[in-house]
Coordinates of C-alpha atoms in Angstrom, one line a residue:
M91 CA 4.8 -0.4 -5.5
S92 CA 4.5 -3.7 -3.9
A93 CA 5.6 -7.2 -3.3
T94 CA 3.4 -10.2 -3.9
P95 CA 2.9 -13.8 -2.8
Q96 CA 5.4 -14.7 -5.5
K97 CA 8.0 -12.8 -3.5
K98 CA 7.4 -15.4 -0.7
R99 CA 7.8 -18.2 -3.1
A100 CA 11.0 -16.7 -4.6
S101 CA 12.6 -16.2 -1.3
R102 CA 11.6 -19.7 -0.2
R103 CA 13.4 -21.1 -3.3
V104 CA 16.6 -19.1 -2.5
L105 CA 16.5 -19.9 1.2
A106 CA 16.1 -23.6 0.4
A107 CA 19.3 -23.2 -1.7
A108 CA 21.0 -21.5 1.2
A109 CA 20.0 -24.2 3.6
G110 CA 21.7 -26.7 1.3
L111 CA 25.0 -24.8 1.5
A112 CA 25.2 -24.4 5.2
T113 CA 23.2 -25.2 8.3
V114 CA 21.5 -22.1 9.6
G115 CA 22.1 -23.0 13.2
A116 CA 25.8 -23.4 12.7
L117 CA 26.2 -20.0 11.1
V118 CA 24.7 -18.0 13.8
A119 CA 25.9 -17.1 17.3
A120 CA 23.1 -16.3 19.7
M121 CA 23.1 -12.8 20.9
P122 CA 22.2 -11.6 24.4
A123 CA 18.7 -10.0 24.5
G124 CA 19.0 -6.3 25.4
A125 CA 16.9 -5.0 28.3
H126 CA 14.4 -2.5 26.9
D127 CA 14.0 0.5 29.2
R128 CA 11.7 2.6 27.0
G129 CA 10.9 5.4 29.4
Q130 CA 7.3 4.6 29.1
G131 CA 6.4 3.7 32.7
H132 CA 4.3 6.1 34.6
G133 CA 7.2 7.1 36.7
H134 CA 7.0 9.4 39.8
G135 CA 6.2 13.0 40.2
H136 CA 8.5 15.6 41.6
G137 CA 6.9 15.4 45.0
H138 CA 4.5 17.8 46.6
G139 CA 4.9 21.3 47.9
H140 CA 8.3 22.1 46.2
V141 CA 8.3 25.7 45.2
H142 CA 11.2 25.0 42.8
K143 CA 9.2 22.7 40.5
P144 CA 9.7 23.9 37.0
R145 CA 6.8 25.0 34.9
T146 CA 8.0 23.3 31.8
V147 CA 10.2 20.4 30.7
D148 CA 11.8 19.9 27.3
V149 CA 10.8 16.7 25.5
Q150 CA 13.2 15.6 22.8
L151 CA 11.4 14.0 19.8
L152 CA 13.8 12.1 17.5
S153 CA 12.2 10.9 14.2
F154 CA 13.0 9.4 10.9
N155 CA 11.0 7.8 8.0
D156 CA 11.3 5.5 4.9
L157 CA 14.1 3.3 6.2
H158 CA 13.0 0.5 3.7
G159 CA 15.2 -2.1 5.4
N160 CA 18.4 -0.3 4.6
L161 CA 20.5 -1.8 7.4
E162 CA 23.8 -1.4 5.5
P163 CA 24.7 2.1 4.1
P164 CA 22.9 2.6 0.8
A165 CA 25.3 2.3 -2.1
G166 CA 26.1 5.0 -4.7
S167 CA 24.2 8.2 -5.1
A168 CA 21.2 6.8 -3.3
G169 CA 23.4 6.9 -0.2
N170 CA 24.1 10.7 -0.3
V171 CA 22.4 13.7 1.2
T172 CA 23.1 17.1 -0.3
K173 CA 24.1 20.2 1.7
T174 CA 24.2 23.8 0.4
H175 CA 27.0 25.9 1.8
P176 CA 26.7 29.7 2.4
D177 CA 28.7 30.4 -0.7
G178 CA 26.2 28.4 -2.8
T179 CA 28.3 25.3 -3.4
V180 CA 26.6 22.0 -3.0
E181 CA 28.2 19.0 -1.3
A182 CA 27.1 15.4 -1.5
I183 CA 27.6 13.7 1.9
P184 CA 27.6 9.8 2.2
A185 CA 25.1 8.9 4.9
G186 CA 23.0 6.2 6.4
G187 CA 23.3 2.6 7.7
V188 CA 21.9 1.5 11.0
E189 CA 25.4 1.1 12.6
Y190 CA 25.6 4.9 12.3
L191 CA 21.9 5.7 12.9
A192 CA 22.1 3.9 16.2
T193 CA 25.2 5.9 17.2
S194 CA 23.6 9.2 16.1
L195 CA 20.4 8.5 18.0
R196 CA 22.2 7.3 21.2
T197 CA 24.5 10.3 21.1
A198 CA 21.6 12.7 20.6
R199 CA 19.7 11.2 23.6
K200 CA 22.5 12.0 26.0
G201 CA 21.5 14.6 28.5
N202 CA 17.9 14.5 27.5
P203 CA 15.9 12.7 30.2
Y204 CA 12.7 13.1 28.3
S205 CA 13.4 11.6 24.9
V206 CA 11.0 9.7 22.6
T207 CA 11.8 8.2 19.2
A208 CA 9.2 8.0 16.5
A209 CA 9.0 7.0 12.8
A210 CA 6.6 7.9 10.0
G211 CA 6.3 4.6 8.1
D212 CA 7.9 2.4 5.4
M213 CA 10.4 1.0 7.9
V214 CA 10.2 -2.2 5.9
G215 CA 9.3 -3.2 2.3
A216 CA 11.2 -2.7 -0.9
S217 CA 14.2 -3.7 1.2
P218 CA 17.7 -4.8 0.1
L219 CA 18.3 -8.6 0.2
L220 CA 19.8 -8.6 3.7
S221 CA 16.4 -7.7 5.1
G222 CA 14.0 -8.6 2.2
L223 CA 15.1 -12.2 2.0
F224 CA 14.0 -12.7 5.6
H225 CA 10.7 -10.9 5.3
D226 CA 12.2 -7.9 7.1
E227 CA 12.7 -9.6 10.5
P228 CA 16.3 -8.2 10.6
T229 CA 15.0 -4.6 10.3
I230 CA 12.4 -5.1 13.1
E231 CA 15.1 -6.5 15.3
A232 CA 17.4 -3.5 14.5
L233 CA 14.5 -1.0 15.2
N234 CA 14.0 -2.8 18.6
K235 CA 17.7 -2.2 19.4
L236 CA 17.4 1.4 18.3
K237 CA 14.7 1.8 21.0
L238 CA 12.1 3.0 18.5
D239 CA 9.0 4.0 20.6
V240 CA 6.4 4.2 18.0
S241 CA 5.9 4.1 14.2
A242 CA 3.0 4.8 11.8
V243 CA 2.5 2.3 9.1
G244 CA 3.4 3.3 5.5
N245 CA 2.2 1.8 2.2
H246 CA 5.1 -0.6 2.1
E247 CA 4.1 -2.2 5.4
F248 CA 1.2 -3.7 3.4
D249 CA 3.4 -5.2 0.7
E250 CA 2.8 -8.7 2.0
G251 CA -0.7 -8.1 3.3
A252 CA -2.3 -7.5 6.7
K253 CA -1.5 -10.9 8.1
E254 CA 2.3 -10.4 7.6
L255 CA 2.1 -6.9 9.0
A256 CA 0.4 -8.4 12.1
R257 CA 3.2 -10.9 12.4
L258 CA 5.8 -8.2 12.2
Q259 CA 4.0 -6.5 15.1
N260 CA 3.2 -9.5 17.2
G261 CA 6.0 -12.0 16.4
G262 CA 6.0 -15.6 15.4
C263 CA 7.9 -17.4 12.6
H264 CA 7.0 -17.0 8.9
P265 CA 3.9 -19.2 8.1
V266 CA 5.6 -20.7 5.0
E267 CA 9.4 -20.5 5.6
G268 CA 9.3 -21.0 9.4
C269 CA 12.1 -19.8 11.7
Y270 CA 15.3 -18.6 10.1
E271 CA 17.6 -19.4 13.0
K272 CA 17.6 -22.7 14.9
G273 CA 16.0 -22.4 18.3
K274 CA 15.1 -18.7 17.8
K275 CA 11.6 -17.5 17.3
F276 CA 11.0 -14.0 15.9
K277 CA 9.5 -11.9 18.7
G278 CA 8.0 -9.0 16.7
A279 CA 8.2 -5.3 17.2
D280 CA 8.7 -3.9 20.7
F281 CA 7.1 -0.7 19.5
P282 CA 3.5 -0.2 18.4
Y283 CA 2.7 0.2 14.7
L284 CA -0.1 2.7 14.4
A285 CA -2.7 2.6 11.6
A286 CA -5.5 4.9 12.7
N287 CA -7.0 5.3 9.2
V288 CA -6.9 1.6 8.2
T289 CA -10.0 -0.5 9.1
K290 CA -11.1 -4.0 8.3
E291 CA -13.9 -4.1 5.6
E292 CA -15.9 -6.8 7.4
T293 CA -16.0 -5.3 10.8
G294 CA -15.2 -1.6 10.3
K295 CA -12.7 -2.0 13.2
P296 CA -9.2 -0.6 13.2
L297 CA -6.6 -3.0 11.8
L298 CA -4.0 -2.0 14.5
K299 CA -3.9 0.6 17.3
P300 CA -4.8 4.1 16.1
Y301 CA -2.7 5.8 18.8
T302 CA -0.4 5.3 21.7
I303 CA 0.4 7.5 24.7
W304 CA 4.0 7.9 25.7
K305 CA 4.4 8.6 29.5
K306 CA 7.3 9.6 31.7
N307 CA 7.2 11.3 35.1
G308 CA 3.7 12.6 34.6
V309 CA 4.5 13.9 31.1
K310 CA 2.1 12.5 28.5
I311 CA 2.3 12.8 24.7
G312 CA -0.2 11.1 22.4
F313 CA 1.0 9.8 19.0
I314 CA -1.6 9.2 16.2
G315 CA -0.3 7.3 13.2
V316 CA -1.8 7.2 9.6
T317 CA -0.7 6.1 6.2
L318 CA -1.7 7.9 3.0
E319 CA -5.3 7.4 2.0
G320 CA -4.1 6.5 -1.5
T321 CA -2.3 3.4 -0.3
P322 CA -4.5 1.0 -2.4
D323 CA -3.4 2.8 -5.6
I324 CA 0.3 2.1 -4.9
V325 CA 0.2 -1.4 -3.4
T326 CA -0.9 -4.6 -5.2
A327 CA -4.5 -5.6 -4.6
E328 CA -3.5 -8.7 -2.7
G329 CA -1.6 -6.5 -0.1
V330 CA -4.7 -4.4 0.8
K331 CA -7.3 -7.1 0.4
G332 CA -10.1 -6.7 3.0
L333 CA -8.9 -3.3 4.1
K334 CA -10.3 0.3 3.9
F335 CA -8.2 3.4 3.9
H336 CA -9.7 6.6 5.2
D337 CA -9.1 10.4 5.0
E338 CA -6.0 11.4 6.9
I339 CA -7.4 14.7 8.2
K340 CA -10.7 13.4 9.4
T341 CA -9.0 10.4 11.1
I342 CA -6.4 12.4 12.9
N343 CA -9.0 15.0 14.0
K344 CA -11.3 12.2 15.4
Y345 CA -8.5 10.6 17.5
A346 CA -7.1 14.0 18.6
K347 CA -10.5 14.7 20.1
E348 CA -10.5 11.3 21.8
L349 CA -7.0 11.9 23.3
D350 CA -8.0 15.4 24.4
R351 CA -11.0 13.8 26.2
K352 CA -8.6 11.5 28.0
G353 CA -6.6 14.4 29.2
V354 CA -3.8 14.1 26.7
K355 CA -3.2 17.6 25.5
S356 CA 0.1 17.1 23.8
I357 CA -0.3 15.3 20.5
V358 CA 2.0 14.4 17.6
A359 CA 0.7 13.1 14.3
L360 CA 2.9 10.5 12.4
I361 CA 1.8 10.7 8.8
H362 CA 3.1 8.6 5.9
E363 CA 2.5 11.3 3.3
G364 CA 4.7 14.2 2.5
G365 CA 5.7 17.0 0.3
A366 CA 8.5 18.5 -1.9
P367 CA 10.6 21.4 -0.6
A368 CA 11.9 23.9 -3.2
S369 CA 15.4 22.6 -2.6
T370 CA 16.7 19.1 -2.1
S371 CA 19.4 20.2 0.3
Y372 CA 18.8 18.9 3.8
N373 CA 19.8 22.2 5.3
Y374 CA 17.4 24.3 3.1
D375 CA 15.5 26.9 5.1
C376 CA 12.0 25.8 4.3
D377 CA 10.5 29.0 5.7
S378 CA 12.4 31.3 3.3
P379 CA 10.1 34.0 2.1
G380 CA 11.3 34.1 -1.5
A381 CA 9.1 33.4 -4.6
G382 CA 8.9 29.7 -5.2
D383 CA 10.3 28.8 -1.8
G384 CA 8.8 26.6 0.8
I385 CA 7.0 23.3 0.4
S386 CA 4.4 21.9 -2.0
G387 CA 2.6 18.6 -2.3
P388 CA -0.2 16.7 -0.4
I389 CA 1.1 17.3 3.1
V390 CA 0.5 21.1 2.8
D391 CA -3.3 20.7 2.6
I392 CA -3.3 17.9 5.1
A393 CA -1.4 20.1 7.6
K394 CA -3.7 23.0 7.1
G395 CA -6.7 20.7 7.8
I396 CA -5.5 19.0 11.0
T397 CA -6.9 20.3 14.2
P398 CA -4.8 22.7 16.3
K399 CA -4.9 20.1 19.1
V400 CA -2.0 18.4 17.2
D401 CA 1.3 20.1 18.1
A402 CA 3.7 18.7 15.4
L403 CA 3.6 16.6 12.3
V404 CA 6.2 13.9 11.5
T405 CA 5.9 13.0 7.8
G406 CA 7.4 10.7 5.1
H407 CA 6.7 8.9 1.8
T408 CA 8.3 11.4 -0.5
H409 CA 11.9 10.7 0.7
Q410 CA 12.5 14.4 1.0
A411 CA 14.3 16.3 3.8
Y412 CA 12.4 19.3 5.3
V413 CA 11.7 21.2 8.5
C414 CA 8.9 23.6 7.7
T415 CA 6.1 25.5 9.4
V416 CA 2.7 25.2 7.9
P417 CA -0.2 27.2 9.5
D418 CA -2.9 25.1 11.3
P419 CA -6.6 25.8 10.8
A420 CA -6.3 28.6 13.4
G421 CA -3.6 30.2 11.4
K422 CA -0.8 29.5 13.9
P423 CA 2.5 28.0 12.6
R424 CA 3.1 24.3 13.3
M425 CA 6.2 22.2 12.6
V426 CA 6.1 19.7 9.7
T427 CA 9.2 17.5 9.3
S428 CA 10.6 14.7 7.2
A429 CA 14.1 13.1 7.4
S430 CA 14.8 12.0 3.8
S431 CA 15.0 8.2 3.5
F432 CA 17.1 5.1 4.1
G433 CA 18.3 6.3 7.6
K434 CA 20.4 9.1 6.1
L435 CA 19.0 11.8 8.4
Y436 CA 17.2 12.0 11.7
T437 CA 15.1 14.9 12.9
D438 CA 15.6 16.4 16.4
T439 CA 12.6 18.4 17.6
T440 CA 12.3 20.1 21.0
L441 CA 8.8 20.0 22.4
T442 CA 8.5 22.3 25.5
Y443 CA 5.9 20.6 27.7
D444 CA 3.9 22.8 30.2
L445 CA 3.4 20.7 33.3
R446 CA 0.3 22.7 34.4
T447 CA -1.6 22.8 31.1
K448 CA -0.1 19.4 30.0
D449 CA 0.2 21.0 26.5
I450 CA 3.1 21.8 24.2
V451 CA 4.2 25.5 24.1
R452 CA 4.0 25.7 20.4
T453 CA 5.9 28.9 20.1
S454 CA 8.9 27.2 21.6
V455 CA 9.0 24.2 19.3
K456 CA 12.4 23.9 17.5
S457 CA 13.5 21.4 15.0
A458 CA 16.4 20.5 12.7
N459 CA 17.5 17.6 10.5
H460 CA 20.9 16.0 11.2
V461 CA 23.1 13.9 8.9
V462 CA 23.7 10.3 9.9
S463 CA 27.3 10.6 8.9
R464 CA 29.6 7.6 8.3
D465 CA 32.6 9.2 10.0
Q466 CA 31.4 8.4 13.5
P467 CA 31.9 5.1 15.4
K468 CA 29.7 2.2 14.4
A469 CA 27.3 0.7 17.0
S470 CA 28.8 -2.7 17.7
D471 CA 25.5 -4.4 18.4
M472 CA 24.3 -3.3 14.9
T473 CA 27.5 -4.6 13.4
R474 CA 26.9 -7.9 15.0
L475 CA 23.3 -8.0 13.8
I476 CA 24.3 -7.2 10.2
E477 CA 27.1 -9.8 10.2
R478 CA 24.8 -12.5 11.6
W479 CA 22.1 -12.0 8.9
N480 CA 24.8 -11.5 6.2
R481 CA 26.1 -15.0 7.0
L482 CA 22.6 -16.4 6.5
A483 CA 22.2 -14.5 3.2
A484 CA 25.7 -14.9 1.8
P485 CA 25.2 -18.1 -0.3
I486 CA 22.5 -16.3 -2.3
A487 CA 23.6 -12.7 -2.1
N488 CA 27.1 -13.2 -3.3
A489 CA 26.4 -15.1 -6.5
P490 CA 27.6 -13.0 -9.5
Q491 CA 24.9 -12.1 -12.1
G492 CA 26.7 -9.9 -14.5
Y493 CA 29.3 -7.1 -15.0
I494 CA 29.1 -3.4 -15.5
S495 CA 31.8 -0.9 -16.7
A496 CA 30.6 2.1 -14.7
D497 CA 27.7 3.1 -12.3
I498 CA 24.3 2.7 -14.0
N499 CA 22.0 5.1 -12.1
G500 CA 18.4 4.3 -11.3
R501 CA 17.1 5.6 -7.9
G502 CA 19.9 8.1 -7.8
S503 CA 19.0 9.7 -11.2
T504 CA 16.7 12.7 -11.1
A505 CA 16.2 12.7 -14.9
P506 CA 12.9 11.5 -16.4
E507 CA 14.7 8.8 -18.4
K508 CA 17.1 6.9 -16.1
P509 CA 19.9 4.7 -17.5
L510 CA 19.0 1.8 -15.3
G511 CA 15.3 2.2 -16.2
N512 CA 16.3 1.6 -19.8
V513 CA 18.2 -1.5 -18.9
I514 CA 15.3 -2.9 -16.9
A515 CA 12.7 -2.1 -19.6
D516 CA 15.0 -3.7 -22.2
A517 CA 15.4 -6.8 -20.1
Q518 CA 11.7 -7.2 -19.8
L519 CA 11.2 -6.7 -23.5
E520 CA 13.9 -9.2 -24.4
G521 CA 12.6 -11.8 -22.0
L522 CA 9.0 -11.6 -23.1
A523 CA 9.4 -10.9 -26.9
P524 CA 9.6 -14.6 -28.0
A525 CA 6.2 -15.8 -29.2
D526 CA 5.9 -18.5 -26.6
K527 CA 6.8 -16.0 -23.8
G528 CA 4.1 -13.4 -24.7
G529 CA 5.3 -11.8 -28.0
A530 CA 5.9 -8.4 -26.4
Q531 CA 6.6 -5.5 -28.7
V532 CA 7.3 -2.9 -26.0
A533 CA 7.9 -2.8 -22.2
F534 CA 7.1 -0.2 -19.5
M535 CA 8.7 0.0 -16.0
N536 CA 7.4 2.3 -13.3
P537 CA 10.1 4.6 -11.9
G538 CA 9.2 3.9 -8.2
G539 CA 10.0 0.3 -8.7
I540 CA 13.7 1.0 -9.3
R541 CA 14.9 1.0 -5.7
A542 CA 18.7 1.6 -6.1
D543 CA 21.6 2.2 -8.6
L544 CA 23.9 -0.5 -10.0
V545 CA 27.2 0.6 -8.5
Y546 CA 30.6 -0.2 -10.1
K547 CA 32.6 -0.2 -6.8
A548 CA 32.5 -3.5 -5.0
S549 CA 30.1 -3.8 -2.1
G550 CA 32.0 -6.8 -0.7
S551 CA 34.8 -9.1 -1.9
E552 CA 33.2 -9.7 -5.3
G553 CA 35.4 -7.2 -7.1
D554 CA 34.6 -3.9 -8.9
G555 CA 32.1 -4.1 -11.7
V556 CA 30.6 -7.4 -10.5
V557 CA 26.8 -7.3 -10.1
T558 CA 25.8 -9.8 -7.4
Y559 CA 22.4 -11.3 -6.8
G560 CA 22.1 -9.2 -3.7
E561 CA 22.8 -6.0 -5.6
A562 CA 20.3 -7.0 -8.4
F563 CA 17.7 -7.8 -5.7
T564 CA 18.2 -4.4 -4.1
V565 CA 17.4 -2.7 -7.5
Q566 CA 14.2 -4.9 -8.0
P567 CA 13.2 -6.3 -4.6
F568 CA 9.5 -6.9 -5.2
T569 CA 9.8 -10.0 -7.3
N570 CA 6.7 -9.0 -9.2
M571 CA 5.6 -11.4 -11.9
M572 CA 5.6 -10.0 -15.4
N573 CA 2.5 -9.7 -17.6
V574 CA 2.1 -9.3 -21.4
V575 CA -1.2 -7.9 -22.5
D576 CA -3.0 -6.6 -25.6
L577 CA -3.5 -2.8 -25.7
T578 CA -4.7 -0.7 -28.5
G579 CA -2.5 2.2 -29.8
A580 CA -5.1 4.6 -28.3
Q581 CA -4.7 2.9 -24.9
L582 CA -0.9 3.1 -25.1
V583 CA -1.1 6.9 -25.8
S584 CA -3.5 7.3 -22.8
A585 CA -1.1 5.5 -20.6
L586 CA 1.7 7.8 -21.6
Q587 CA -0.6 10.8 -21.0
Q588 CA -1.4 9.4 -17.5
Q589 CA 2.3 9.9 -16.6
V590 CA 1.7 13.7 -16.4
S591 CA -2.1 14.1 -15.8
G592 CA -4.8 13.0 -13.4
P593 CA -3.3 11.9 -10.1
N594 CA 0.2 12.2 -11.6
E595 CA -0.1 15.8 -12.8
A596 CA 1.4 17.4 -9.7
A597 CA 4.2 14.9 -9.4
P598 CA 4.7 13.2 -12.8
K599 CA 5.6 9.5 -12.9
I600 CA 7.7 9.0 -16.0
L601 CA 7.6 5.4 -17.2
Q602 CA 10.9 3.8 -18.3
V603 CA 10.5 2.5 -21.8
S604 CA 12.2 -0.2 -23.8
K605 CA 14.3 0.5 -26.9
G606 CA 12.3 1.3 -30.0
L607 CA 9.7 3.5 -28.3
T608 CA 10.4 7.2 -28.6
Y609 CA 8.5 10.4 -28.0
T610 CA 8.8 14.0 -26.8
L611 CA 7.8 15.3 -23.3
D612 CA 7.1 19.0 -23.3
L613 CA 7.3 20.1 -19.7
T614 CA 6.5 23.7 -20.6
K615 CA 2.9 22.6 -21.1
T616 CA 0.4 21.3 -18.6
G617 CA -1.5 18.0 -18.0
A618 CA -1.8 15.4 -20.8
A619 CA -0.6 18.0 -23.4
R620 CA 2.9 17.5 -22.0
V621 CA 3.1 14.3 -24.1
V622 CA 3.4 15.4 -27.7
T623 CA 1.2 12.6 -29.3
D624 CA 2.4 13.0 -32.9
T625 CA 6.0 12.2 -31.8
I626 CA 5.1 8.8 -30.3
K627 CA 6.8 6.1 -32.4
L628 CA 7.6 2.4 -32.1
N629 CA 10.6 1.3 -34.1
G630 CA 10.3 4.5 -36.2
E631 CA 6.6 4.1 -37.0
A632 CA 3.8 6.3 -35.6
I633 CA 1.6 4.5 -33.1
D634 CA -1.7 3.5 -34.8
P635 CA -4.6 4.2 -32.4
A636 CA -6.6 1.3 -33.9
R637 CA -3.9 -1.3 -33.9
T638 CA -3.3 -3.9 -31.1
Y639 CA 0.1 -4.1 -29.5
R640 CA 1.6 -6.7 -27.1
V641 CA 2.8 -4.8 -24.1
A642 CA 5.0 -6.1 -21.2
M643 CA 4.9 -4.7 -17.7
N644 CA 5.0 -5.9 -14.1
E645 CA 1.7 -7.1 -12.5
F646 CA 1.6 -3.9 -10.4
L647 CA 1.4 -1.7 -13.5
A648 CA -0.9 -4.2 -15.3
G649 CA -3.4 -3.7 -12.4
G650 CA -3.5 0.0 -13.0
G651 CA -1.1 0.8 -10.1
D652 CA 0.6 4.2 -9.8
G653 CA -2.2 6.0 -11.5
F654 CA -2.2 4.2 -14.9
P655 CA -5.8 2.9 -15.4
A656 CA -5.1 2.5 -19.1
F657 CA -2.9 -0.4 -18.4
A658 CA -5.6 -2.2 -16.5
Q659 CA -7.7 -2.4 -19.7
G660 CA -5.2 -4.9 -21.2
T661 CA -6.6 -8.2 -22.5
N662 CA -5.2 -11.7 -23.4
K663 CA -2.9 -11.6 -20.4
L664 CA 0.0 -14.0 -20.3
V665 CA 2.0 -14.2 -17.0
G666 CA 5.7 -14.5 -17.4
A667 CA 8.8 -14.8 -15.2
S668 CA 9.5 -12.4 -12.4
D669 CA 11.0 -8.9 -13.0
L670 CA 14.1 -10.0 -11.1
D671 CA 14.6 -13.2 -13.1
L672 CA 14.4 -11.3 -16.4
F673 CA 16.8 -8.6 -15.1
N674 CA 19.4 -11.2 -14.0
A675 CA 19.0 -13.1 -17.3
Y676 CA 19.6 -9.9 -19.2
L677 CA 22.8 -9.1 -17.2
A678 CA 24.1 -12.7 -17.8
A679 CA 23.4 -12.5 -21.6
H680 CA 24.8 -9.0 -22.2
S681 CA 27.9 -8.8 -20.0
S682 CA 31.0 -10.7 -19.1
A683 CA 34.2 -10.0 -17.2
T684 CA 35.9 -9.0 -20.4
S685 CA 32.9 -7.3 -22.0
P686 CA 31.0 -5.5 -19.2
L687 CA 27.7 -3.7 -19.7
A688 CA 28.1 0.0 -20.2
P689 CA 25.5 2.6 -19.1
P690 CA 23.0 2.9 -22.0
A691 CA 22.3 6.2 -23.8
T692 CA 19.2 8.0 -22.6
D693 CA 17.8 9.1 -25.9
R694 CA 14.3 7.6 -25.9
I695 CA 12.4 10.5 -24.3
T696 CA 13.2 13.9 -25.7
V697 CA 12.5 16.4 -22.9
I698 CA 11.6 20.1 -23.5
Q699 CA 12.0 22.0 -20.2

């Protein structure tokens, strides 16, 4: 799901408001620039003729993925990782936040002279207000301080288009909003963003570097970075304009061959695509032999197709935690890892490098995921970074929007129908139902666009139960404009079937629906048959296939995004307010300090398991 040019306009408006409240320059203390020793120089060999020269050295590969600009610890259940204990009990552990991620990585690097840190995409995009308001400059700055060596691009790196991605890489102030801090120019990422499978339509040339070679004391490791080939299906058309996305396997194999020809025999693929392990516990043994154990999803076939020249796969996109072995085309096991999301975990992989063959001894590769726990010391430079940007964001972020009586779960809910999904869909229907606003009769929200929970406990000094602008923004960070279109009843039924068929069959995307729409989802069936068509009703009446309905949804869904081509057939389009504006208006209209909004019932979709 993606951001749009409107996001830029929206944040421009709010920043203008902030500038009126306080002078940016006065708010910010300049920070000393840290020296960046990245261990990437050629270094020196061990000298000649020494009989004691070791045959191998251990290279530490630290990796993470899907940070999504979560500089502060994610709130509520979205900030937990689950651990299964030997007795079968499951524990939820609060994790994440760059103050702790920095400490974890710096501690892990101690005693490891050969250490490289890599990421598998979606470092930015769909970010909380603290980063999103400033076009993710704070996150790039934090990643520089973390000494990230390399990252693949993810689909969210394209939310604001190729030009903005180039700016994040190369630096320079925002073309519309300019520099956020007086006398300070954004310097861009110290690490290379890799996009091997993304080319410019006009020239056929790669958009960014396809690979990089990390070097230290004669040790050389090549990193190839790709995003998922299906990126155009999950990003707005504007974000991927003029770009082509190619097959992950063919691209990685092509560049692995090129690296091999250059004498680089040790290769790691950074892939923004992933899978789903049989358990959501971060300490699950993915190589358990039991029935139904292991990992499924797109990464399995990708891993099986990537040349044996590649020694390990660091993956992402699905926000899952796993350390698995998947056989390469030669049938040999190869490590495939993912570290959940939002900086809650990091993966520590030992790559044993043979100094004679210059290759990784694959049988010696070890890997494990570790929790970024919040009971360790905070990294003071990250605390200063967060405080600095929070001062800039505060006038906007702290404004109250509404009140809730308890947590209203969205991202943290694993149910097909999420309480916060119902609130969002109802807000969209209410805002767009008036005749002059589009005359909507029903609204649909894609689940991937709900980026957080609404949490009752105060995140700052606002008080428990108060929903601030920053918290509302974190739930709906894309600022997508709303559309109301004409769809026939038959097209509506098709859209509901597309939740569980076609590209969404393997991993259903269950739309959140506004009040009045009810139906039964039978998960014991397969494909489109999972939607029991004769149960679909709007305000108690069966959907008439021949009748025309006015349907509200965000512009991403209206363009057929997330595998819903039926929505793209809509006609008589009216463009309304942004999703965030409607969400905030609904909170204001339906809650007060004395009468807070309660979590709604989830009784619209009847699920048969």
